């Protein structure tokens, strides 16, 4: 377990989020954990296959992390085919780019994913749609060369803008998209990432400052 990157707003640890629990001291969770679907892909990124990500065999890692988080507010990306997190209060919809969900689909594309709103949130008027679209033109524009499951900055910034105040936690940092979105909005954030290759990518992107806050992040 080690501190991998730090600046005035963001702290990133390299290690296991079930062991490195500093992230649980934050105020709001915005996380993209392994979906538990055993994802792999041949031909990802210009014909190069991707072997998958760690702890994606089932949802046990996700659920163990959320148990550590407790009942504080959070937003968690996931897969509609898997059981919802225990603290789910509402399901939002991320509407993916037009080129998404073609592989293995029949008639209808798999072009949306659930975002689980978990924990206790402050009461506010329901003036926001539960459907969160992206202006990114393609999945490739924000994921290629970064992480196969990276989320676009406009979606993450929209979600974080509507979160309660305080420090953002992402115990499944990946290539750092959530931390970058929080930093762009002036929010402090703390992340943990298990795979060092993604820590390296996240640290590089975070160190680039505003240069990496566009749709391609």
mmCIF file of C-alpha atoms in Angstrom:
data_model
loop_
_atom_site.group_PDB
_atom_site.id
_atom_site.type_symbol
_atom_site.label_atom_id
_atom_site.label_comp_id
_atom_site.label_asym_id
_atom_site.label_seq_id
_atom_site.Cartn_x
_atom_site.Cartn_y
_atom_site.Cartn_z
ATOM 1 C CA UNK A 1 0.000 0.000 0.000
ATOM 2 C CA UNK A 2 1.531 3.322 -0.975
ATOM 3 C CA UNK A 3 0.776 6.939 -1.733
ATOM 4 C CA UNK A 4 1.107 7.203 -5.517
ATOM 5 C CA UNK A 5 0.104 10.780 -6.354
ATOM 6 C CA UNK A 6 -0.887 13.891 -4.445
ATOM 7 C CA UNK A 7 -1.592 17.533 -5.209
ATOM 8 C CA UNK A 8 -3.598 20.275 -3.511
ATOM 9 C CA UNK A 9 -6.907 18.591 -4.384
ATOM 10 C CA UNK A 10 -6.330 14.920 -5.135
ATOM 11 C CA UNK A 11 -4.747 12.007 -3.275
ATOM 12 C CA UNK A 12 -4.261 8.660 -5.018
ATOM 13 C CA UNK A 13 -3.171 5.436 -3.337
ATOM 14 C CA UNK A 14 -1.881 2.315 -5.062
ATOM 15 C CA UNK A 15 -3.312 -0.729 -3.354
ATOM 16 C CA UNK A 16 -6.420 -2.659 -2.382
ATOM 17 C CA UNK A 17 -9.367 -0.477 -1.342
ATOM 18 C CA UNK A 18 -10.455 -3.178 1.104
ATOM 19 C CA UNK A 19 -7.157 -2.713 2.936
ATOM 20 C CA UNK A 20 -6.428 0.980 2.273
ATOM 21 C CA UNK A 21 -9.471 2.567 3.901
ATOM 22 C CA UNK A 22 -8.530 6.266 3.992
ATOM 23 C CA UNK A 23 -11.084 6.757 1.231
ATOM 24 C CA UNK A 24 -13.901 5.931 3.660
ATOM 25 C CA UNK A 25 -13.262 9.249 5.459
ATOM 26 C CA UNK A 26 -14.560 11.154 2.407
ATOM 27 C CA UNK A 27 -18.089 12.536 2.158
ATOM 28 C CA UNK A 28 -19.483 11.313 -1.173
ATOM 29 C CA UNK A 29 -18.737 8.179 -3.186
ATOM 30 C CA UNK A 30 -18.571 8.301 -6.991
ATOM 31 C CA UNK A 31 -17.271 4.923 -8.110
ATOM 32 C CA UNK A 32 -17.030 2.621 -11.103
ATOM 33 C CA UNK A 33 -16.262 -0.778 -9.537
ATOM 34 C CA UNK A 34 -15.808 -4.074 -11.389
ATOM 35 C CA UNK A 35 -19.246 -5.086 -12.614
ATOM 36 C CA UNK A 36 -18.802 -8.771 -11.776
ATOM 37 C CA UNK A 37 -19.325 -9.926 -15.353
ATOM 38 C CA UNK A 38 -15.887 -11.377 -16.122
ATOM 39 C CA UNK A 39 -15.447 -8.912 -18.974
ATOM 40 C CA UNK A 40 -12.814 -9.573 -21.623
ATOM 41 C CA UNK A 41 -12.583 -8.359 -25.174
ATOM 42 C CA UNK A 42 -10.758 -9.371 -28.294
ATOM 43 C CA UNK A 43 -9.974 -6.604 -30.695
ATOM 44 C CA UNK A 44 -10.120 -3.769 -28.177
ATOM 45 C CA UNK A 45 -7.978 -0.751 -29.087
ATOM 46 C CA UNK A 46 -7.025 -1.192 -32.723
ATOM 47 C CA UNK A 47 -7.161 -4.961 -32.760
ATOM 48 C CA UNK A 48 -5.342 -5.632 -29.490
ATOM 49 C CA UNK A 49 -7.334 -7.840 -27.087
ATOM 50 C CA UNK A 50 -7.902 -6.765 -23.499
ATOM 51 C CA UNK A 51 -7.637 -9.526 -20.865
ATOM 52 C CA UNK A 52 -10.072 -7.878 -18.453
ATOM 53 C CA UNK A 53 -9.712 -6.201 -15.082
ATOM 54 C CA UNK A 54 -9.013 -7.617 -11.644
ATOM 55 C CA UNK A 55 -11.825 -8.705 -9.286
ATOM 56 C CA UNK A 56 -14.414 -8.766 -12.074
ATOM 57 C CA UNK A 57 -15.377 -12.406 -11.547
ATOM 58 C CA UNK A 58 -18.319 -11.450 -9.320
ATOM 59 C CA UNK A 59 -19.664 -8.499 -7.311
ATOM 60 C CA UNK A 60 -18.058 -9.498 -4.012
ATOM 61 C CA UNK A 61 -15.354 -6.808 -4.210
ATOM 62 C CA UNK A 62 -17.934 -4.140 -5.003
ATOM 63 C CA UNK A 63 -20.150 -5.207 -2.132
ATOM 64 C CA UNK A 64 -17.273 -5.432 0.349
ATOM 65 C CA UNK A 65 -16.196 -1.886 -0.515
ATOM 66 C CA UNK A 66 -19.749 -0.564 -0.227
ATOM 67 C CA UNK A 67 -20.098 -2.230 3.163
ATOM 68 C CA UNK A 68 -17.056 -0.232 4.307
ATOM 69 C CA UNK A 69 -18.688 2.914 2.941
ATOM 70 C CA UNK A 70 -21.867 2.404 4.935
ATOM 71 C CA UNK A 71 -24.915 4.625 4.431
ATOM 72 C CA UNK A 72 -23.188 7.793 3.255
ATOM 73 C CA UNK A 73 -24.293 9.140 -0.156
ATOM 74 C CA UNK A 74 -22.854 7.586 -3.269
ATOM 75 C CA UNK A 75 -23.206 6.983 -7.001
ATOM 76 C CA UNK A 76 -22.058 3.607 -8.306
ATOM 77 C CA UNK A 77 -21.896 2.497 -11.938
ATOM 78 C CA UNK A 78 -22.892 -1.098 -12.572
ATOM 79 C CA UNK A 79 -24.520 -3.712 -14.773
ATOM 80 C CA UNK A 80 -28.268 -4.246 -14.900
ATOM 81 C CA UNK A 81 -27.742 -8.029 -15.048
ATOM 82 C CA UNK A 82 -26.239 -8.138 -11.561
ATOM 83 C CA UNK A 83 -27.922 -7.615 -8.163
ATOM 84 C CA UNK A 84 -28.245 -3.995 -7.101
ATOM 85 C CA UNK A 85 -26.131 -2.726 -4.192
ATOM 86 C CA UNK A 86 -27.855 -3.131 -0.820
ATOM 87 C CA UNK A 87 -28.128 0.602 -0.154
ATOM 88 C CA UNK A 88 -29.684 1.439 -3.547
ATOM 89 C CA UNK A 89 -32.317 4.171 -3.295
ATOM 90 C CA UNK A 90 -32.772 4.979 -6.989
ATOM 91 C CA UNK A 91 -31.402 3.911 -10.364
ATOM 92 C CA UNK A 92 -30.162 6.526 -12.819
ATOM 93 C CA UNK A 93 -29.394 5.823 -16.473
ATOM 94 C CA UNK A 94 -26.167 6.688 -18.254
ATOM 95 C CA UNK A 95 -27.048 7.021 -21.956
ATOM 96 C CA UNK A 96 -23.904 5.959 -23.788
ATOM 97 C CA UNK A 97 -22.590 7.263 -27.149
ATOM 98 C CA UNK A 98 -24.218 6.197 -30.394
ATOM 99 C CA UNK A 99 -21.437 3.738 -31.222
ATOM 100 C CA UNK A 100 -21.850 1.786 -27.972
ATOM 101 C CA UNK A 101 -23.385 -1.618 -27.377
ATOM 102 C CA UNK A 102 -23.172 -3.035 -30.882
ATOM 103 C CA UNK A 103 -21.228 -6.212 -30.149
ATOM 104 C CA UNK A 104 -23.428 -9.146 -29.283
ATOM 105 C CA UNK A 105 -26.636 -7.112 -29.601
ATOM 106 C CA UNK A 106 -29.779 -8.050 -31.512
ATOM 107 C CA UNK A 107 -32.264 -5.376 -32.664
ATOM 108 C CA UNK A 108 -31.545 -3.077 -29.676
ATOM 109 C CA UNK A 109 -28.094 -1.870 -28.747
ATOM 110 C CA UNK A 110 -26.725 -2.209 -25.225
ATOM 111 C CA UNK A 111 -26.282 1.546 -25.081
ATOM 112 C CA UNK A 112 -27.079 2.383 -21.466
ATOM 113 C CA UNK A 113 -25.856 1.440 -18.015
ATOM 114 C CA UNK A 114 -27.358 1.875 -14.550
ATOM 115 C CA UNK A 115 -25.948 4.251 -11.976
ATOM 116 C CA UNK A 116 -27.059 3.251 -8.495
ATOM 117 C CA UNK A 117 -27.770 6.076 -6.085
ATOM 118 C CA UNK A 118 -26.919 4.611 -2.714
ATOM 119 C CA UNK A 119 -27.057 5.752 0.888
ATOM 120 C CA UNK A 120 -28.675 8.738 2.540
ATOM 121 C CA UNK A 121 -28.918 11.907 0.469
ATOM 122 C CA UNK A 122 -30.220 15.316 1.559
ATOM 123 C CA UNK A 123 -33.744 16.120 0.454
ATOM 124 C CA UNK A 124 -33.904 18.434 -2.574
ATOM 125 C CA UNK A 125 -36.510 19.177 -5.266
ATOM 126 C CA UNK A 126 -36.535 16.534 -8.029
ATOM 127 C CA UNK A 127 -35.766 18.893 -10.913
ATOM 128 C CA UNK A 128 -33.105 16.744 -12.619
ATOM 129 C CA UNK A 129 -33.712 13.934 -15.087
ATOM 130 C CA UNK A 130 -32.622 10.437 -14.086
ATOM 131 C CA UNK A 131 -31.241 9.966 -17.604
ATOM 132 C CA UNK A 132 -27.669 11.234 -17.940
ATOM 133 C CA UNK A 133 -26.599 11.478 -21.609
ATOM 134 C CA UNK A 134 -23.106 12.183 -22.864
ATOM 135 C CA UNK A 135 -22.027 14.627 -25.517
ATOM 136 C CA UNK A 136 -19.010 12.450 -26.343
ATOM 137 C CA UNK A 137 -19.177 11.444 -29.965
ATOM 138 C CA UNK A 138 -17.856 7.923 -29.460
ATOM 139 C CA UNK A 139 -16.605 5.509 -26.841
ATOM 140 C CA UNK A 140 -13.187 5.645 -28.472
ATOM 141 C CA UNK A 141 -12.965 9.414 -27.900
ATOM 142 C CA UNK A 142 -12.692 9.049 -24.108
ATOM 143 C CA UNK A 143 -11.625 5.437 -23.494
ATOM 144 C CA UNK A 144 -9.008 4.446 -26.034
ATOM 145 C CA UNK A 145 -5.549 4.245 -24.531
ATOM 146 C CA UNK A 146 -6.916 5.110 -21.086
ATOM 147 C CA UNK A 147 -9.140 2.328 -19.712
ATOM 148 C CA UNK A 148 -11.702 0.095 -21.461
ATOM 149 C CA UNK A 149 -14.408 1.154 -18.995
ATOM 150 C CA UNK A 150 -13.551 4.851 -18.685
ATOM 151 C CA UNK A 151 -16.505 7.198 -18.306
ATOM 152 C CA UNK A 152 -16.784 10.540 -20.146
ATOM 153 C CA UNK A 153 -16.002 13.741 -18.308
ATOM 154 C CA UNK A 154 -19.334 15.424 -19.031
ATOM 155 C CA UNK A 155 -21.222 12.576 -17.330
ATOM 156 C CA UNK A 156 -18.934 12.482 -14.303
ATOM 157 C CA UNK A 157 -18.933 16.253 -13.873
ATOM 158 C CA UNK A 158 -22.721 16.355 -14.161
ATOM 159 C CA UNK A 159 -23.048 13.716 -11.447
ATOM 160 C CA UNK A 160 -20.517 15.325 -9.119
ATOM 161 C CA UNK A 161 -22.152 18.736 -9.548
ATOM 162 C CA UNK A 162 -25.373 17.276 -8.122
ATOM 163 C CA UNK A 163 -23.653 15.500 -5.225
ATOM 164 C CA UNK A 164 -23.691 16.857 -1.672
ATOM 165 C CA UNK A 165 -20.671 18.983 -0.715
ATOM 166 C CA UNK A 166 -17.432 17.510 0.574
ATOM 167 C CA UNK A 167 -14.620 15.227 -0.502
ATOM 168 C CA UNK A 168 -15.246 12.747 -3.326
ATOM 169 C CA UNK A 169 -14.091 9.131 -2.910
ATOM 170 C CA UNK A 170 -13.341 6.669 -5.700
ATOM 171 C CA UNK A 171 -11.939 3.372 -4.389
ATOM 172 C CA UNK A 172 -11.833 1.937 -7.935
ATOM 173 C CA UNK A 173 -9.934 4.780 -9.565
ATOM 174 C CA UNK A 174 -8.923 3.083 -12.801
ATOM 175 C CA UNK A 175 -7.363 5.697 -15.057
ATOM 176 C CA UNK A 176 -8.530 8.539 -12.833
ATOM 177 C CA UNK A 177 -11.570 9.938 -14.651
ATOM 178 C CA UNK A 178 -13.595 10.558 -11.476
ATOM 179 C CA UNK A 179 -10.666 12.255 -9.746
ATOM 180 C CA UNK A 180 -10.094 14.429 -12.816
ATOM 181 C CA UNK A 181 -13.762 15.437 -12.913
ATOM 182 C CA UNK A 182 -13.737 16.324 -9.222
ATOM 183 C CA UNK A 183 -10.560 18.363 -9.644
ATOM 184 C CA UNK A 184 -12.020 20.217 -12.621
ATOM 185 C CA UNK A 185 -14.966 21.240 -10.440
ATOM 186 C CA UNK A 186 -12.763 22.390 -7.571
ATOM 187 C CA UNK A 187 -13.665 19.411 -5.383
ATOM 188 C CA UNK A 188 -11.145 17.488 -3.314
ATOM 189 C CA UNK A 189 -10.953 13.767 -4.003
ATOM 190 C CA UNK A 190 -9.278 10.610 -2.767
ATOM 191 C CA UNK A 191 -8.804 7.466 -4.825
ATOM 192 C CA UNK A 192 -7.421 3.946 -4.602
ATOM 193 C CA UNK A 193 -6.353 1.801 -7.552
ATOM 194 C CA UNK A 194 -5.227 -1.818 -7.424
ATOM 195 C CA UNK A 195 -3.374 -2.021 -10.742
ATOM 196 C CA UNK A 196 -0.189 0.035 -10.966
ATOM 197 C CA UNK A 197 -0.465 0.502 -14.723
ATOM 198 C CA UNK A 198 -3.676 2.461 -14.175
ATOM 199 C CA UNK A 199 -2.173 4.401 -11.265
ATOM 200 C CA UNK A 200 0.501 5.543 -13.692
ATOM 201 C CA UNK A 201 -2.078 6.666 -16.251
ATOM 202 C CA UNK A 202 -4.184 8.421 -13.602
ATOM 203 C CA UNK A 203 -1.187 10.248 -12.142
ATOM 204 C CA UNK A 204 -0.102 11.411 -15.580
ATOM 205 C CA UNK A 205 -3.563 12.688 -16.431
ATOM 206 C CA UNK A 206 -3.973 14.441 -13.089
ATOM 207 C CA UNK A 207 -0.590 16.126 -13.421
ATOM 208 C CA UNK A 208 -1.643 17.572 -16.787
ATOM 209 C CA UNK A 209 -4.148 19.835 -15.048
ATOM 210 C CA UNK A 210 -6.775 21.559 -17.177
ATOM 211 C CA UNK A 211 -5.251 20.115 -20.353
ATOM 212 C CA UNK A 212 -6.964 16.797 -19.626
ATOM 213 C CA UNK A 213 -10.375 18.077 -18.586
ATOM 214 C CA UNK A 214 -12.015 17.787 -22.008
ATOM 215 C CA UNK A 215 -14.330 15.156 -23.420
ATOM 216 C CA UNK A 216 -11.398 12.907 -24.251
ATOM 217 C CA UNK A 217 -10.518 12.448 -20.573
#
